């Protein structure tokens, strides 16, 4: 399986990092080795002094698809989740300055937190889901999926032009503003509405 990640999908986060607003979704991949194992802490890697949390709504693909039309995209997923795209921001900045790929800053071991899954049927409208991240019990990121520049079904249509989607693939749909540095001994907890989706320790 693969992790397909979307960058710059919330206007406030684009402004926060002083990036240009894209005309198409920004797409990058993480390998399955980047998934943080269940009940394991996240260890800050020795190659970065500035790892940031980026909380994101996740979608799990349930059947194989290619060139999926937006109007059929809803048939390709049943589960909605929450996770973190950890980013070595200092390394990413160096790579971006040289016009190089971001993978070393985004796809390293443990850089993808995947919380528990909720059935899509639980939500009246997947384009109106509140989600948030607490760091040491203080809310640091919060948003609603209605604020996405590209909604879930649009992302599936776009991504499936380039990559065949397979059972178990996960789409990280982008992060809102409030990203920030993590420190040893921090605790990060993610929520969809008021339901805790994950809790991890930083080492």
PDB file of C-alpha atoms in Angstrom, residues 1-5 29-38 106-114 167-170 172:
ATOM      1  CA  UNK A   1       0.000   0.000   0.000  1.00  0.00           C
ATOM      2  CA  UNK A   2       1.016   3.609  -0.435  1.00  0.00           C
ATOM      3  CA  UNK A   3       0.340   6.886   1.309  1.00  0.00           C
ATOM      4  CA  UNK A   4      -0.694   9.648  -1.067  1.00  0.00           C
ATOM      5  CA  UNK A   5      -0.309  13.054   0.555  1.00  0.00           C
ATOM      6  CA  UNK A  29       4.078   9.990  -1.579  1.00  0.00           C
ATOM      7  CA  UNK A  30       5.215   8.298   1.600  1.00  0.00           C
ATOM      8  CA  UNK A  31       6.246   4.626   1.675  1.00  0.00           C
ATOM      9  CA  UNK A  32       4.676   2.140   4.073  1.00  0.00           C
ATOM     10  CA  UNK A  33       7.910   2.264   6.119  1.00  0.00           C
ATOM     11  CA  UNK A  34       6.986   5.814   7.155  1.00  0.00           C
ATOM     12  CA  UNK A  35       3.976   4.558   9.149  1.00  0.00           C
ATOM     13  CA  UNK A  36       4.495   4.930  12.884  1.00  0.00           C
ATOM     14  CA  UNK A  37       3.764   1.570  14.486  1.00  0.00           C
ATOM     15  CA  UNK A  38       0.784   1.383  16.830  1.00  0.00           C
ATOM     16  CA  UNK A 106       8.435  13.911   4.569  1.00  0.00           C
ATOM     17  CA  UNK A 107       8.852  10.165   4.068  1.00  0.00           C
ATOM     18  CA  UNK A 108      11.351   9.130   6.723  1.00  0.00           C
ATOM     19  CA  UNK A 109      10.631   6.255   9.115  1.00  0.00           C
ATOM     20  CA  UNK A 110       7.813   7.081  11.529  1.00  0.00           C
ATOM     21  CA  UNK A 111       6.757  10.246   9.687  1.00  0.00           C
ATOM     22  CA  UNK A 112       3.131   9.126   9.193  1.00  0.00           C
ATOM     23  CA  UNK A 113       0.748   8.688  12.116  1.00  0.00           C
ATOM     24  CA  UNK A 114      -2.439   6.792  11.268  1.00  0.00           C
ATOM     25  CA  UNK A 167      -7.125  -1.474  -1.629  1.00  0.00           C
ATOM     26  CA  UNK A 168      -5.604  -0.134   1.589  1.00  0.00           C
ATOM     27  CA  UNK A 169      -4.029   2.968   0.055  1.00  0.00           C
ATOM     28  CA  UNK A 170      -4.452   6.026   2.275  1.00  0.00           C
ATOM     29  CA  UNK A 172      -3.681  12.366   3.539  1.00  0.00           C
TER      30      UNK A 172
END
